[in-house]
């Protein structure tokens, strides 16, 4: 079984948390955009925007 912490979704979430903590807006935008692209490829829609 895969470690749920190593999923792409979890990695993007962690990247967002780190970027926010560091107040690195460009990295936050990059992580959010990459996560949105992943969702698009998986035909997922976020529950809350």
mmCIF file of N, CA and C in Angstrom:
data_model
loop_
_atom_site.group_PDB
_atom_site.id
_atom_site.type_symbol
_atom_site.label_atom_id
_atom_site.label_comp_id
_atom_site.label_asym_id
_atom_site.label_seq_id
_atom_site.Cartn_x
_atom_site.Cartn_y
_atom_site.Cartn_z
ATOM 1 N N UNK A 1 0.839 -1.177 0.000
ATOM 2 C CA UNK A 1 0.000 0.000 0.000
ATOM 3 C C UNK A 1 0.887 1.244 0.000
ATOM 4 N N UNK A 2 0.461 2.245 -0.725
ATOM 5 C CA UNK A 2 1.218 3.486 -0.804
ATOM 6 C C UNK A 2 1.062 4.311 0.464
ATOM 7 N N UNK A 3 2.102 5.050 0.751
ATOM 8 C CA UNK A 3 2.049 5.995 1.855
ATOM 9 C C UNK A 3 1.233 7.202 1.397
ATOM 10 N N UNK A 4 0.118 7.526 2.059
ATOM 11 C CA UNK A 4 -0.720 8.634 1.600
ATOM 12 C C UNK A 4 -0.005 9.977 1.622
ATOM 13 N N UNK A 5 1.047 10.085 2.395
ATOM 14 C CA UNK A 5 1.794 11.338 2.445
ATOM 15 C C UNK A 5 2.634 11.559 1.194
ATOM 16 N N UNK A 6 2.802 10.538 0.379
ATOM 17 C CA UNK A 6 3.634 10.657 -0.814
ATOM 18 C C UNK A 6 2.825 10.835 -2.091
ATOM 19 N N UNK A 7 1.524 11.011 -1.973
ATOM 20 C CA UNK A 7 0.708 11.228 -3.161
ATOM 21 C C UNK A 7 0.995 12.620 -3.722
ATOM 22 N N UNK A 8 0.787 12.814 -5.004
ATOM 23 C CA UNK A 8 0.983 14.154 -5.568
ATOM 24 C C UNK A 8 0.130 15.203 -4.856
ATOM 25 N N UNK A 9 -1.098 14.850 -4.537
ATOM 26 C CA UNK A 9 -1.992 15.780 -3.837
ATOM 27 C C UNK A 9 -1.384 16.225 -2.506
ATOM 28 N N UNK A 10 -0.874 15.271 -1.739
ATOM 29 C CA UNK A 10 -0.273 15.589 -0.441
ATOM 30 C C UNK A 10 0.989 16.432 -0.607
ATOM 31 N N UNK A 11 1.759 16.144 -1.627
ATOM 32 C CA UNK A 11 2.982 16.920 -1.874
ATOM 33 C C UNK A 11 2.654 18.362 -2.239
ATOM 34 N N UNK A 12 1.639 18.559 -3.079
ATOM 35 C CA UNK A 12 1.240 19.923 -3.434
ATOM 36 C C UNK A 12 0.685 20.652 -2.216
ATOM 37 N N UNK A 13 -0.074 19.960 -1.379
ATOM 38 C CA UNK A 13 -0.606 20.577 -0.168
ATOM 39 C C UNK A 13 0.531 21.007 0.756
ATOM 40 N N UNK A 14 1.519 20.158 0.905
ATOM 41 C CA UNK A 14 2.680 20.489 1.742
ATOM 42 C C UNK A 14 3.434 21.681 1.160
ATOM 43 N N UNK A 15 3.583 21.707 -0.160
ATOM 44 C CA UNK A 15 4.255 22.828 -0.816
ATOM 45 C C UNK A 15 3.503 24.132 -0.568
ATOM 46 N N UNK A 16 2.179 24.071 -0.619
ATOM 47 C CA UNK A 16 1.376 25.262 -0.335
ATOM 48 C C UNK A 16 1.567 25.728 1.107
ATOM 49 N N UNK A 17 1.569 24.796 2.034
ATOM 50 C CA UNK A 17 1.760 25.145 3.446
ATOM 51 C C UNK A 17 3.117 25.813 3.671
ATOM 52 N N UNK A 18 4.149 25.256 3.067
ATOM 53 C CA UNK A 18 5.496 25.817 3.227
ATOM 54 C C UNK A 18 5.573 27.204 2.598
ATOM 55 N N UNK A 19 5.032 27.346 1.389
ATOM 56 C CA UNK A 19 5.064 28.641 0.706
ATOM 57 C C UNK A 19 4.321 29.700 1.515
ATOM 58 N N UNK A 20 3.182 29.336 2.084
ATOM 59 C CA UNK A 20 2.425 30.294 2.901
ATOM 60 C C UNK A 20 3.197 30.672 4.156
ATOM 61 N N UNK A 21 3.812 29.685 4.786
ATOM 62 C CA UNK A 21 4.582 29.946 6.004
ATOM 63 C C UNK A 21 5.746 30.899 5.709
ATOM 64 N N UNK A 22 6.364 30.727 4.549
ATOM 65 C CA UNK A 22 7.495 31.574 4.156
ATOM 66 C C UNK A 22 7.057 32.872 3.478
ATOM 67 N N UNK A 23 5.751 33.020 3.286
ATOM 68 C CA UNK A 23 5.182 34.170 2.579
ATOM 69 C C UNK A 23 5.800 34.323 1.191
ATOM 70 N N UNK A 24 5.985 33.191 0.535
ATOM 71 C CA UNK A 24 6.568 33.146 -0.810
ATOM 72 C C UNK A 24 5.426 33.035 -1.816
ATOM 73 N N UNK A 25 4.912 34.190 -2.206
ATOM 74 C CA UNK A 25 3.720 34.220 -3.060
ATOM 75 C C UNK A 25 3.929 33.526 -4.407
ATOM 76 N N UNK A 26 5.095 33.689 -5.006
ATOM 77 C CA UNK A 26 5.319 33.065 -6.313
ATOM 78 C C UNK A 26 5.328 31.539 -6.200
ATOM 79 N N UNK A 27 5.906 31.006 -5.122
ATOM 80 C CA UNK A 27 5.915 29.554 -4.927
ATOM 81 C C UNK A 27 4.520 29.048 -4.576
ATOM 82 N N UNK A 28 3.774 29.853 -3.835
ATOM 83 C CA UNK A 28 2.397 29.474 -3.510
ATOM 84 C C UNK A 28 1.562 29.389 -4.789
ATOM 85 N N UNK A 29 1.723 30.372 -5.657
ATOM 86 C CA UNK A 29 0.999 30.366 -6.925
ATOM 87 C C UNK A 29 1.398 29.169 -7.773
ATOM 88 N N UNK A 30 2.672 28.881 -7.818
ATOM 89 C CA UNK A 30 3.149 27.739 -8.617
ATOM 90 C C UNK A 30 2.573 26.425 -8.099
ATOM 91 N N UNK A 31 2.586 26.233 -6.784
ATOM 92 C CA UNK A 31 2.048 24.999 -6.200
ATOM 93 C C UNK A 31 0.546 24.892 -6.441
ATOM 94 N N UNK A 32 -0.165 26.002 -6.275
ATOM 95 C CA UNK A 32 -1.614 25.990 -6.485
ATOM 96 C C UNK A 32 -1.952 25.703 -7.944
ATOM 97 N N UNK A 33 -1.190 26.281 -8.854
ATOM 98 C CA UNK A 33 -1.420 26.053 -10.280
ATOM 99 C C UNK A 33 -1.124 24.605 -10.650
ATOM 100 N N UNK A 34 -0.058 24.073 -10.113
ATOM 101 C CA UNK A 34 0.290 22.677 -10.392
ATOM 102 C C UNK A 34 -0.763 21.725 -9.832
ATOM 103 N N UNK A 35 -1.261 22.029 -8.634
ATOM 104 C CA UNK A 35 -2.311 21.185 -8.048
ATOM 105 C C UNK A 35 -3.588 21.263 -8.884
ATOM 106 N N UNK A 36 -3.922 22.449 -9.360
ATOM 107 C CA UNK A 36 -5.105 22.604 -10.210
ATOM 108 C C UNK A 36 -4.948 21.823 -11.512
ATOM 109 N N UNK A 37 -3.742 21.820 -12.061
ATOM 110 C CA UNK A 37 -3.479 21.056 -13.282
ATOM 111 C C UNK A 37 -3.645 19.555 -13.020
ATOM 112 N N UNK A 38 -3.178 19.098 -11.868
ATOM 113 C CA UNK A 38 -3.357 17.698 -11.478
ATOM 114 C C UNK A 38 -4.840 17.365 -11.386
ATOM 115 N N UNK A 39 -5.604 18.239 -10.715
ATOM 116 C CA UNK A 39 -7.048 18.017 -10.592
ATOM 117 C C UNK A 39 -7.705 17.953 -11.967
ATOM 118 N N UNK A 40 -7.278 18.827 -12.866
ATOM 119 C CA UNK A 40 -7.848 18.848 -14.210
ATOM 120 C C UNK A 40 -7.557 17.534 -14.928
ATOM 121 N N UNK A 41 -6.345 17.035 -14.798
ATOM 122 C CA UNK A 41 -5.979 15.774 -15.434
ATOM 123 C C UNK A 41 -6.755 14.602 -14.850
ATOM 124 N N UNK A 42 -7.097 14.700 -13.560
ATOM 125 C CA UNK A 42 -7.839 13.637 -12.891
ATOM 126 C C UNK A 42 -9.346 13.865 -12.951
ATOM 127 N N UNK A 43 -9.767 14.929 -13.621
ATOM 128 C CA UNK A 43 -11.180 15.315 -13.714
ATOM 129 C C UNK A 43 -11.781 15.524 -12.326
ATOM 130 N N UNK A 44 -10.998 16.110 -11.419
ATOM 131 C CA UNK A 44 -11.465 16.417 -10.062
ATOM 132 C C UNK A 44 -11.886 17.873 -9.985
ATOM 133 N N UNK A 45 -12.818 18.121 -9.117
ATOM 134 C CA UNK A 45 -13.229 19.490 -8.820
ATOM 135 C C UNK A 45 -13.013 19.727 -7.333
ATOM 136 N N UNK A 46 -12.420 20.849 -6.968
ATOM 137 C CA UNK A 46 -12.231 21.114 -5.541
ATOM 138 C C UNK A 46 -13.563 21.321 -4.838
ATOM 139 N N UNK A 47 -13.659 20.880 -3.596
ATOM 140 C CA UNK A 47 -14.889 21.036 -2.825
ATOM 141 C C UNK A 47 -15.112 22.502 -2.471
ATOM 142 N N UNK A 48 -14.036 23.195 -2.156
ATOM 143 C CA UNK A 48 -14.123 24.598 -1.748
ATOM 144 C C UNK A 48 -13.045 25.380 -2.485
ATOM 145 N N UNK A 49 -13.433 26.506 -3.011
ATOM 146 C CA UNK A 49 -12.445 27.387 -3.649
ATOM 147 C C UNK A 49 -12.253 28.629 -2.843
#
